[in-house]
PDB file of C-alpha atoms and ligand atoms in Angstrom:
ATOM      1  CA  UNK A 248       4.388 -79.686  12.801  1.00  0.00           C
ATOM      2  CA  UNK A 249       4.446 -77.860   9.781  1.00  0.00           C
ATOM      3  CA  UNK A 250       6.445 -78.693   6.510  1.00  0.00           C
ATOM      4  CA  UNK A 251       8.603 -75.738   5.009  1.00  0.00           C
ATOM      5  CA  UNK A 252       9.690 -74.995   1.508  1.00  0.00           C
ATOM      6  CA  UNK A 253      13.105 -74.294   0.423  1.00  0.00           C
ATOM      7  CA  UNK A 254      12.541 -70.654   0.290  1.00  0.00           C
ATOM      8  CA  UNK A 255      10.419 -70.211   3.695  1.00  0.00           C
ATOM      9  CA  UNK A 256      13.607 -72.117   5.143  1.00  0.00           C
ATOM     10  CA  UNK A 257      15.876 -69.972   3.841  1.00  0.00           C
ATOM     11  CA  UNK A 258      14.119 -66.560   4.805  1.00  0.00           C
ATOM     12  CA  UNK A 259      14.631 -68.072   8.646  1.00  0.00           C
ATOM     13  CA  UNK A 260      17.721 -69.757   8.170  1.00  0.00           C
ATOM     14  CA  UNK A 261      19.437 -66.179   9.757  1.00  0.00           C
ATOM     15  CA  UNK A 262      17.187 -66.261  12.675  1.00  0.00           C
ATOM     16  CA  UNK A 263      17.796 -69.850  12.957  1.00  0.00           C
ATOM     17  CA  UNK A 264      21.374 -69.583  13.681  1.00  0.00           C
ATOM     18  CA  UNK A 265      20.859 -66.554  16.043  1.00  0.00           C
ATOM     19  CA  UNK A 266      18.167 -68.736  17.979  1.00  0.00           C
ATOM     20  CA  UNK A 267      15.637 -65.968  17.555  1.00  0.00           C
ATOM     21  CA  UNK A 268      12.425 -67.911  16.373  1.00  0.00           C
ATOM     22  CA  UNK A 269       9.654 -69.264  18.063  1.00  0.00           C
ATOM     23  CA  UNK A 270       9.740 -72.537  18.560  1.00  0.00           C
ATOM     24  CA  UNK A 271       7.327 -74.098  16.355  1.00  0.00           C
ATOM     25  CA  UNK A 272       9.807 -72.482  13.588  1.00  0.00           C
ATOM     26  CA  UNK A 273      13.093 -73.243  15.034  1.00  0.00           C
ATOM     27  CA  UNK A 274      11.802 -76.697  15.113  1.00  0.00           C
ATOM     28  CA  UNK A 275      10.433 -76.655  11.631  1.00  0.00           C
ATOM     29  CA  UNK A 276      13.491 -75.166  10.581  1.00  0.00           C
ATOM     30  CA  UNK A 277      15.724 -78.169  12.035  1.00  0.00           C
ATOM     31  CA  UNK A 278      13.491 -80.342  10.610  1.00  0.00           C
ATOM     32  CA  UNK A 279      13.884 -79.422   7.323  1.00  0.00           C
ATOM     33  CA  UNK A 280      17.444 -78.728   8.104  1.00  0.00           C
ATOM     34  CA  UNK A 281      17.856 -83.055   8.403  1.00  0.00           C
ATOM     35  CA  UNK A 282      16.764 -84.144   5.147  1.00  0.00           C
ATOM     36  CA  UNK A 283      17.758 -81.173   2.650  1.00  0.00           C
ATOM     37  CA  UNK A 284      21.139 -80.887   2.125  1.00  0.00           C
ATOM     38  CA  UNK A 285      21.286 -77.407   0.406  1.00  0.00           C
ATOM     39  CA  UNK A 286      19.731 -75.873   2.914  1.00  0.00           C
ATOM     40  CA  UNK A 287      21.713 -77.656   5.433  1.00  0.00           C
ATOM     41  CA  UNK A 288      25.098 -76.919   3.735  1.00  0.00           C
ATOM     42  CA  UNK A 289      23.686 -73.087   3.803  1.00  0.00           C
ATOM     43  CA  UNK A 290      23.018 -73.320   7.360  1.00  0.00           C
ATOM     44  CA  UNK A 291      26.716 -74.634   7.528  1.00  0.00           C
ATOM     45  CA  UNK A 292      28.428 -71.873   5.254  1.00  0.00           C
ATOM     46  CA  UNK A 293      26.364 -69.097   8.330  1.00  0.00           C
ATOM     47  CA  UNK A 294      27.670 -71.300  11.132  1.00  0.00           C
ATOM     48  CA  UNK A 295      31.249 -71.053   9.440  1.00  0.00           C
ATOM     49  CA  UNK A 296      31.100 -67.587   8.888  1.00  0.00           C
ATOM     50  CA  UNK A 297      30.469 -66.644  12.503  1.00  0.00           C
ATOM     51  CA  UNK A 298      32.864 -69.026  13.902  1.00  0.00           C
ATOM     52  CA  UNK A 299      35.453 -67.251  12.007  1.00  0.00           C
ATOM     53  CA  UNK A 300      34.199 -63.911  12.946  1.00  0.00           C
ATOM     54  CA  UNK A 301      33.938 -65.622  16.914  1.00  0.00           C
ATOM     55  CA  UNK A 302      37.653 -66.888  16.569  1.00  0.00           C
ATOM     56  CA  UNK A 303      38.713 -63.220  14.917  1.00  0.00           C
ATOM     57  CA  UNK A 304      37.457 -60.805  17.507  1.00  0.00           C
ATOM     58  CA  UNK A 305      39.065 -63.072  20.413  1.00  0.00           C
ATOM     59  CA  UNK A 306      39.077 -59.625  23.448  1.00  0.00           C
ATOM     60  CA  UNK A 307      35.338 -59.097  22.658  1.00  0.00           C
ATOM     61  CA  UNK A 308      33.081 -60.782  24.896  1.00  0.00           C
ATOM     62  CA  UNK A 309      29.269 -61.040  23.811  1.00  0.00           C
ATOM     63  CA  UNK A 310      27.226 -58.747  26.517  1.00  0.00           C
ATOM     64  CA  UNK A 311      25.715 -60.390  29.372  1.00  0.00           C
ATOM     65  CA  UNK A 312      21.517 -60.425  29.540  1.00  0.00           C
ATOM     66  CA  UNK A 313      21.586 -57.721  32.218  1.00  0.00           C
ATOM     67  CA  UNK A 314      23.765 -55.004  29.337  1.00  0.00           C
ATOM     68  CA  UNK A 315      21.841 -56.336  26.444  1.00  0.00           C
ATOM     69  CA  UNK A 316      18.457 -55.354  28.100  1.00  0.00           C
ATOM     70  CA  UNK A 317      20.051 -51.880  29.107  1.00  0.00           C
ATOM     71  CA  UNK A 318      21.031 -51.263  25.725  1.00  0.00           C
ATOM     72  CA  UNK A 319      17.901 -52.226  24.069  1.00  0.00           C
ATOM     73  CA  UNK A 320      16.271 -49.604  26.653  1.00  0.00           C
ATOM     74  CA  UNK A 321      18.368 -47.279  25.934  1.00  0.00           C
ATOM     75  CA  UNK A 322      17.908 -47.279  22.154  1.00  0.00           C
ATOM     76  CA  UNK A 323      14.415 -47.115  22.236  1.00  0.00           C
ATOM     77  CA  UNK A 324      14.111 -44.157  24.918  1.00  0.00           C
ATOM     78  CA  UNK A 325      16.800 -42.065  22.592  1.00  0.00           C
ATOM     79  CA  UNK A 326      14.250 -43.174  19.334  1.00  0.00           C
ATOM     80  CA  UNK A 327      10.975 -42.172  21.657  1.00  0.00           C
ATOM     81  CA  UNK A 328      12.457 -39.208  22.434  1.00  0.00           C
ATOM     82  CA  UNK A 329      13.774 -38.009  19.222  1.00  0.00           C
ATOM     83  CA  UNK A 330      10.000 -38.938  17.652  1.00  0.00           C
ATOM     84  CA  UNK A 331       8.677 -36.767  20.217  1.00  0.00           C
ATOM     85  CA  UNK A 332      11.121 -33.515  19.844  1.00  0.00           C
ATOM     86  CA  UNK A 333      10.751 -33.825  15.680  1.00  0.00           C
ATOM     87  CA  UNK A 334       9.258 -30.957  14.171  1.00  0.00           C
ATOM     88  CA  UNK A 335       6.508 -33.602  12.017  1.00  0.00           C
ATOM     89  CA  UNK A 336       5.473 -34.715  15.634  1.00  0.00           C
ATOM     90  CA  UNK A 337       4.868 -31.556  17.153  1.00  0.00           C
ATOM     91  CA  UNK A 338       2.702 -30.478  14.274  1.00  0.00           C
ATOM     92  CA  UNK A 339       0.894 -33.937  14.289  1.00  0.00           C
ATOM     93  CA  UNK A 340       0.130 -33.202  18.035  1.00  0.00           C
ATOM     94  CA  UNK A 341      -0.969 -29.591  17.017  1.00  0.00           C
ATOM     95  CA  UNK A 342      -3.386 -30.863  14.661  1.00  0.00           C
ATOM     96  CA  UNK A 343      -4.468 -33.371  16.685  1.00  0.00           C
ATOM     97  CA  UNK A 344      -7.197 -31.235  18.514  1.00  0.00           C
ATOM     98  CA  UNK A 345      -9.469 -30.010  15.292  1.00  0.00           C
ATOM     99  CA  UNK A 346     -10.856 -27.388  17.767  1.00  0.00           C
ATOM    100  CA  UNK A 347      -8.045 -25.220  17.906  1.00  0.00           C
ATOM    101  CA  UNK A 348      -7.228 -25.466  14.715  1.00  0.00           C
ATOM    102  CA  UNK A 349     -10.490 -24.333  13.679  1.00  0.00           C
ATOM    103  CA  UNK A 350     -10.961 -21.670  16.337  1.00  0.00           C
ATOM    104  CA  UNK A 351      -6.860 -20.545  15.095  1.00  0.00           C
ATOM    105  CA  UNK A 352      -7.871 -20.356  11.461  1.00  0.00           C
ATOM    106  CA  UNK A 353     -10.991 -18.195  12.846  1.00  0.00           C
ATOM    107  CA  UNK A 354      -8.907 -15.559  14.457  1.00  0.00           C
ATOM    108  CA  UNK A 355      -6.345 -15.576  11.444  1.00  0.00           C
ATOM    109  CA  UNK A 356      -8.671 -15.220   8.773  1.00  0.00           C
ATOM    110  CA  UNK A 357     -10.579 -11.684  11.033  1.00  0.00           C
ATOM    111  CA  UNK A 358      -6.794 -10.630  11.482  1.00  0.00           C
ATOM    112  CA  UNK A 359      -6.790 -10.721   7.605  1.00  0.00           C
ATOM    113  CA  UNK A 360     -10.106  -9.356   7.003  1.00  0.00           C
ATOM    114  CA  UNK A 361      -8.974  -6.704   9.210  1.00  0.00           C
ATOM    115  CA  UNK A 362      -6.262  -5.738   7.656  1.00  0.00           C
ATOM    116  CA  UNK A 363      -7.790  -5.563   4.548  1.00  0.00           C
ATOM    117  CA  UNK A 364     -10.698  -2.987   5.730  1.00  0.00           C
ATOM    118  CA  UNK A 365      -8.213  -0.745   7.518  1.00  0.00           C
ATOM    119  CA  UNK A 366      -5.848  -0.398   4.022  1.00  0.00           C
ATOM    120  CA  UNK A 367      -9.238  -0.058   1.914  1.00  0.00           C
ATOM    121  CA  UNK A 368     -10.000   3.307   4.635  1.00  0.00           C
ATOM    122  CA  UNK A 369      -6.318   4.469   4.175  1.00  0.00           C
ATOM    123  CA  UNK A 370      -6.225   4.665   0.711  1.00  0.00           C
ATOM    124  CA  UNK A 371      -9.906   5.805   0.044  1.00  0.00           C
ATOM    125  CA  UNK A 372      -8.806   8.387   3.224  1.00  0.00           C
ATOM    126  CA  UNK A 373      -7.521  10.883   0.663  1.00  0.00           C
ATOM    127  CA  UNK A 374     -10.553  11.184  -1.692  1.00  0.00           C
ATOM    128  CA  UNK A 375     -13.380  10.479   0.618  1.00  0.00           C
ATOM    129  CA  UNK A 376     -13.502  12.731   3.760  1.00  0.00           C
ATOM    130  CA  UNK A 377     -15.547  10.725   6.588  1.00  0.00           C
ATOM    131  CA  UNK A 378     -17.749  13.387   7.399  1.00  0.00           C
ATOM    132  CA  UNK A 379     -19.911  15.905   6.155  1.00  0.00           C
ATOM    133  CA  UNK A 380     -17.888  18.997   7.868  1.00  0.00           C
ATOM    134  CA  UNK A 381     -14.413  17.479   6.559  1.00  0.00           C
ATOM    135  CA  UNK A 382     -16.009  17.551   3.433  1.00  0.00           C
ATOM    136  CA  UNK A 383     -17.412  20.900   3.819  1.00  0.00           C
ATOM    137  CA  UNK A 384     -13.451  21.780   4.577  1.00  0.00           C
ATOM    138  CA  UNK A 385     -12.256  20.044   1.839  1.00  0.00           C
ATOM    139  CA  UNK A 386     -13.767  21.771  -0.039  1.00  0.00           C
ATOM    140  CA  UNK A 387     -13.470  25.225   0.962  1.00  0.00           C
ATOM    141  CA  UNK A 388      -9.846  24.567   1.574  1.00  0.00           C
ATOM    142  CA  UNK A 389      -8.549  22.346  -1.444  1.00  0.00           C
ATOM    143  CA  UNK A 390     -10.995  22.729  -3.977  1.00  0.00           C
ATOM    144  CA  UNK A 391     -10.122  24.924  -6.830  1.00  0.00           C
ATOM    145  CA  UNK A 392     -12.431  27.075  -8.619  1.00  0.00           C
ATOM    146  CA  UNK A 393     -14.678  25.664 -11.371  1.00  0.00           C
ATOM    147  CA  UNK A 394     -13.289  26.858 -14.743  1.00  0.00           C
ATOM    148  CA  UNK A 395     -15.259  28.991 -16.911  1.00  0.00           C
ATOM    149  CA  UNK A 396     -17.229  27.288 -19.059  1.00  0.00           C
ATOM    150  CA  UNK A 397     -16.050  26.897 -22.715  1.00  0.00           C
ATOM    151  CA  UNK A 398     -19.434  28.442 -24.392  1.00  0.00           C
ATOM    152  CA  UNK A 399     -19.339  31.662 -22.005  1.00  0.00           C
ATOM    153  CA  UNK A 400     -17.365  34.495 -23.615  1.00  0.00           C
ATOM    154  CA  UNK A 401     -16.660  37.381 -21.064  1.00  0.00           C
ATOM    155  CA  UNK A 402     -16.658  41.012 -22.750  1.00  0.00           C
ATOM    156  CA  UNK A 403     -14.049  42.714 -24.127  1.00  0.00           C
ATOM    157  CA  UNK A 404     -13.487  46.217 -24.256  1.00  0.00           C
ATOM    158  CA  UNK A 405     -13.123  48.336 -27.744  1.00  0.00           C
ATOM    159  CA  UNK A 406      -9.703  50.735 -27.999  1.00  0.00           C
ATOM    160  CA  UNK A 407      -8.402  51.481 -24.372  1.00  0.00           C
ATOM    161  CA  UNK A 408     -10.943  52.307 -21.557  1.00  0.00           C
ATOM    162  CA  UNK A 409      -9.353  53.349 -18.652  1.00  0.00           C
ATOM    163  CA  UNK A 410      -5.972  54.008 -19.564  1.00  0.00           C
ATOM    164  CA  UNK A 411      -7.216  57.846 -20.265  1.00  0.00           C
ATOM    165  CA  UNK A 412      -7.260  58.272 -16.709  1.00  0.00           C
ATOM    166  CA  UNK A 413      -4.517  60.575 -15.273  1.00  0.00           C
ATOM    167  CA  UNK A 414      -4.079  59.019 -11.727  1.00  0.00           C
ATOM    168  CA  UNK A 415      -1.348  60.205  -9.272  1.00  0.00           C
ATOM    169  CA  UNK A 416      -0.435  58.393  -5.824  1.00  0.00           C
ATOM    170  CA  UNK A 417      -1.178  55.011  -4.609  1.00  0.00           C
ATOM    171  CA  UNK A 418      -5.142  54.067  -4.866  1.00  0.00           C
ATOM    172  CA  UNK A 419      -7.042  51.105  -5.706  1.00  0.00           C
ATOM    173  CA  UNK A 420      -9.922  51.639  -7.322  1.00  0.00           C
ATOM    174  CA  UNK A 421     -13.223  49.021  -7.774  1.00  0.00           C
ATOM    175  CA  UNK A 422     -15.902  49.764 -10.430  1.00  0.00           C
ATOM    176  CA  UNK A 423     -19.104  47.841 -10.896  1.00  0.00           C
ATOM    177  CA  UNK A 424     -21.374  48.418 -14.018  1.00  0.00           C
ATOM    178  CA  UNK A 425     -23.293  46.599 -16.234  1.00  0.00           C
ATOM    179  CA  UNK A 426     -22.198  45.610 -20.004  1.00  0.00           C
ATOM    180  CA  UNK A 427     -25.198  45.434 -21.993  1.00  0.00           C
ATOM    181  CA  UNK A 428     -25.921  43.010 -24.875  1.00  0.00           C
ATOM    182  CA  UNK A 429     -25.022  46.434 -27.134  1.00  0.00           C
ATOM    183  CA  UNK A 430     -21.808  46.833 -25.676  1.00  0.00           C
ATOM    184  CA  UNK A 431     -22.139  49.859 -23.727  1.00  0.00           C
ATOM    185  CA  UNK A 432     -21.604  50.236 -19.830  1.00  0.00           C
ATOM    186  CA  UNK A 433     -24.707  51.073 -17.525  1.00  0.00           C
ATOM    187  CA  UNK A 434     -25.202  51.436 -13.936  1.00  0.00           C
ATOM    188  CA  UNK A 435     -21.238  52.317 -13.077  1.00  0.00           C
ATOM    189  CA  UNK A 436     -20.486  52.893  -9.614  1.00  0.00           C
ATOM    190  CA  UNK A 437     -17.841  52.735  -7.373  1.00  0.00           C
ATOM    191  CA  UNK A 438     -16.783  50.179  -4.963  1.00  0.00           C
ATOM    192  CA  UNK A 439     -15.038  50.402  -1.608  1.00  0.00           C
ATOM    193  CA  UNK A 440     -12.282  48.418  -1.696  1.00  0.00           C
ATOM    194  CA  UNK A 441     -13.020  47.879   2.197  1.00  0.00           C
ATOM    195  CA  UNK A 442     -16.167  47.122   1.855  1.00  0.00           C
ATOM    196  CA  UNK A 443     -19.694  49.126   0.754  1.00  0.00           C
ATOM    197  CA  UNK A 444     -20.135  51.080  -2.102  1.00  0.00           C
ATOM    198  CA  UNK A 445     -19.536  55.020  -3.003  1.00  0.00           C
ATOM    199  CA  UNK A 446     -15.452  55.279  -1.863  1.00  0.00           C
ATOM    200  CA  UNK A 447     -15.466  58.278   0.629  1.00  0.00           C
ATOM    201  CA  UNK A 448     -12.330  59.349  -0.565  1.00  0.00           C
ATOM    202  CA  UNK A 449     -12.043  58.926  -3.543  1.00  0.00           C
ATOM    203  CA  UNK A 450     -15.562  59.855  -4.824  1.00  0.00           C
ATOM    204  CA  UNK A 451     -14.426  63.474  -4.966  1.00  0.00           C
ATOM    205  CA  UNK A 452     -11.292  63.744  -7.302  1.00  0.00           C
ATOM    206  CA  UNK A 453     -10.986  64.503 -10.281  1.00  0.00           C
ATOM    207  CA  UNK A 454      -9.298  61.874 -11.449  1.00  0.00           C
ATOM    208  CA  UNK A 455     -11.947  58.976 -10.363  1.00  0.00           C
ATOM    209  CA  UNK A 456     -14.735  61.111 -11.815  1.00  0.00           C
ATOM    210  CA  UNK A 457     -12.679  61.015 -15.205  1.00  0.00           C
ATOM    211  CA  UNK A 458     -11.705  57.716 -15.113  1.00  0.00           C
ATOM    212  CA  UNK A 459     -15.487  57.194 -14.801  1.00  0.00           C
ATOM    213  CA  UNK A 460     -16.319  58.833 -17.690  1.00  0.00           C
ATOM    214  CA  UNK A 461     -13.971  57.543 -19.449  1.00  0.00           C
ATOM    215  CA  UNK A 462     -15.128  53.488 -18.657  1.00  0.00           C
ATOM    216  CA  UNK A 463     -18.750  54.885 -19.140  1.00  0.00           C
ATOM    217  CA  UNK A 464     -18.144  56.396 -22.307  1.00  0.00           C
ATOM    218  CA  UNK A 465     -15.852  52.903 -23.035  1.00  0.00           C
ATOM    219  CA  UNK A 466     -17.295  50.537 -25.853  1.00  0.00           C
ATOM    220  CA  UNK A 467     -17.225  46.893 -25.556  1.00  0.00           C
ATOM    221  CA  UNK A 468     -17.782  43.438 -27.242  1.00  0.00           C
ATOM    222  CA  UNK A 469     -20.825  42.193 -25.478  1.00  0.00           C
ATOM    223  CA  UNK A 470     -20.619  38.790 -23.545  1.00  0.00           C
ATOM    224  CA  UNK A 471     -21.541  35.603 -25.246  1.00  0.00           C
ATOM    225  CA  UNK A 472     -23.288  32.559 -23.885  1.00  0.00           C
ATOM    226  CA  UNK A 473     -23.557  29.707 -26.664  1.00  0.00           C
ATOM    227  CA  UNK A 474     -22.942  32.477 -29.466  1.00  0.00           C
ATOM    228  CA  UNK A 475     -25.926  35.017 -28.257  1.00  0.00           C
ATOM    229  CA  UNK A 476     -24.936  38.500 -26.253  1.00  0.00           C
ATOM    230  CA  UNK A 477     -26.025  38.437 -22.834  1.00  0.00           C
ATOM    231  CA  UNK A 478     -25.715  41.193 -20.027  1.00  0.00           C
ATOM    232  CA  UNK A 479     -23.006  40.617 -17.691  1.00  0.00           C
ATOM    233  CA  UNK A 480     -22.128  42.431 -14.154  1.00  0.00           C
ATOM    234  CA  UNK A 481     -18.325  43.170 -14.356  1.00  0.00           C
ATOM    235  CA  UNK A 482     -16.449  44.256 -11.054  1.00  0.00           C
ATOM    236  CA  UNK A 483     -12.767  46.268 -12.064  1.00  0.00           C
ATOM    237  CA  UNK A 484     -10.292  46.622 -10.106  1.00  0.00           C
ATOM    238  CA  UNK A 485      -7.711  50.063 -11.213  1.00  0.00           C
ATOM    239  CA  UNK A 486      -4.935  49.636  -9.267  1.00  0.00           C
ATOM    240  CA  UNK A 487      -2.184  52.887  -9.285  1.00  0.00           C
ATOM    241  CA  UNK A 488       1.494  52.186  -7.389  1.00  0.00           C
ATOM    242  CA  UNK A 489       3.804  54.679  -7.781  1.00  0.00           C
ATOM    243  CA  UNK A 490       7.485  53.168  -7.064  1.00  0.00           C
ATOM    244  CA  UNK A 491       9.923  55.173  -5.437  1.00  0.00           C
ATOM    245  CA  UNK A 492      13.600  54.878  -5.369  1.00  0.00           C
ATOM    246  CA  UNK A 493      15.255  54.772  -2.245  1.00  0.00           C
ATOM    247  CA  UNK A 494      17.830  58.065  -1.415  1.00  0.00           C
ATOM    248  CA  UNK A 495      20.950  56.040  -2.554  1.00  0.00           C
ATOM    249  CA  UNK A 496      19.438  55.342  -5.389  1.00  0.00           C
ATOM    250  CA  UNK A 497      17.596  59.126  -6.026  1.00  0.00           C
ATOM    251  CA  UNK A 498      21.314  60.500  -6.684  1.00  0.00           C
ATOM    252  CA  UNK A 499      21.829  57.707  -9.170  1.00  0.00           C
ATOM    253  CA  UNK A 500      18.861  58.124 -11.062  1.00  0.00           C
ATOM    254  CA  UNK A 501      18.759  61.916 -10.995  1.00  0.00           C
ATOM    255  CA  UNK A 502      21.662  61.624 -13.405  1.00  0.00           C
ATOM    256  CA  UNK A 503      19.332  59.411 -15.952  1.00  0.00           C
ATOM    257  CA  UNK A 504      15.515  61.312 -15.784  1.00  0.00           C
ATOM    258  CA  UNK A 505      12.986  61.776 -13.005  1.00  0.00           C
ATOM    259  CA  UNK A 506      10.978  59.041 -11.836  1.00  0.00           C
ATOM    260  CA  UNK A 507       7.723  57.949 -13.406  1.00  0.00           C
ATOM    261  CA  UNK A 508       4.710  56.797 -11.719  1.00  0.00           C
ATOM    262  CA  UNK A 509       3.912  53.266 -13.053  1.00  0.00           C
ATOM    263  CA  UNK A 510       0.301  52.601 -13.741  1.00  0.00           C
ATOM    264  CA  UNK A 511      -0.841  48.738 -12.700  1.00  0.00           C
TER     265      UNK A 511
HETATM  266 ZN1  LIG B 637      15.687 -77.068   1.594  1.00  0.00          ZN
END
């Protein structure tokens, strides 16, 4: 039989009176119980205090074996349950198989990388067409054209060439010549505005032919690439609109002047 201390008797001197020790301590227990008499009058302050509390609660009757096993059934299926419905047990039983949470983190980080490519193709969508023909259209469609370049001076005429011209009625009229690196205009023809050179109709008035003479005669600041005079094609474009009032507005106007063809 063993010997206890003091202090081991008094960590089981609860259990003691409640009977719930093995033997080999209970007996200990009473054994030491016999010869010490602070632990003993201990023991006898406990028994006191639950003979009042018996003799207080006199209607309550302690439970019989069969209720106290229910009860102790029931308190542990409620605590088993509870453990197994708690959100920190579900995810310890998700991460209890370390295959599907690798083969999860797999699929989550392609969804990511995913994600990632497709908003890298819709923002580069814009600048970056994702063939050659929509880059061909791009082009054509969107792309402005290239500014003149800063060192290229285009020529400029001398006094007023075409404005000699006495014009009447509604005519376009496209020249094409040749400024020379003197200044002067060689090789003017006309253009069809349609299309082809030498305007059938109006090749033969008298007005083109002096307009003609007038922009062939016509003096002009050569072009300049870099500073130096260089020979330039030039393509003009004469365009004459006379605007007429309307009837309503004839009677009006016929008070003020006649009206004027306007040269464009
Ligand atoms: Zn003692």
């Amino acid at each position: 039989m063993k010997a206890l201390t003091c202090a081991a008797t008094r960590r089981r001197i609860h259990a003691y009176c409640d009977e719930e020790l093995p033997v080999s301590d209970q007996i200990a227990v009473g054994s030491h119980l016999e010869w010490c008499t602070a632990c003993a009058a201990l023991h006898a302050d406990f028994q006191a205090v639950g003979s009042v509390l018996r003799t207080s609660m006199p209607g309550r009757l302690p439970l019989s074996t069969e209720a106290e096993v229910g009860l102790r059934a029931g308190v542990v299926s409620r605590m088993k349950t509870e453990r197994t419905l708690s959100f920190a047990s579900q995810a310890r039983e998700m991460f209890e198989d370390m295959r599907l949470v690798y083969a999860g983190a797999g699929g989550a980080a392609a969804a990511v990388v995913c994600i990632v490519i497709m908003l890298g193709m819709m923002r580069f969508a814009g600048r970056l067409p994702v063939s050659l023909v929509a880059s061909v259209e791009t082009s054509a469609v969107f792309a402005p054209a290239p500014p003149m370049e800063p060192h290229i001076q285009l020529p400029r005429p001398i006094g007023q060439a075409f404005s000699t011209a006495d014009i009447t009625g509604d005519s376009v009229i496209m020249m094409v010549a040749v400024v020379t690196r003197e200044g002067t205009v060689v090789n003017l023809s006309l253009l069809d505005p349609g299309g082809g050179r030498s305007s059938r109709q109006l090749t033969q008035t008298k007005a083109v032919e002096d307009l003609l003479g007038a922009v062939s005669r016509a003096r002009f600041e050569p072009a300049r690439v870099d500073g130096l005079p260089v020979e330039m094609n030039m393509v003009w474009v004469v365009e004459h609109t006379t605007v007429r009032a309307t009837h309503a507005v004839k009677k009006r106007a016929a008070r003020i002047g006649p009206a004027a063809p306007v040269n464009v």
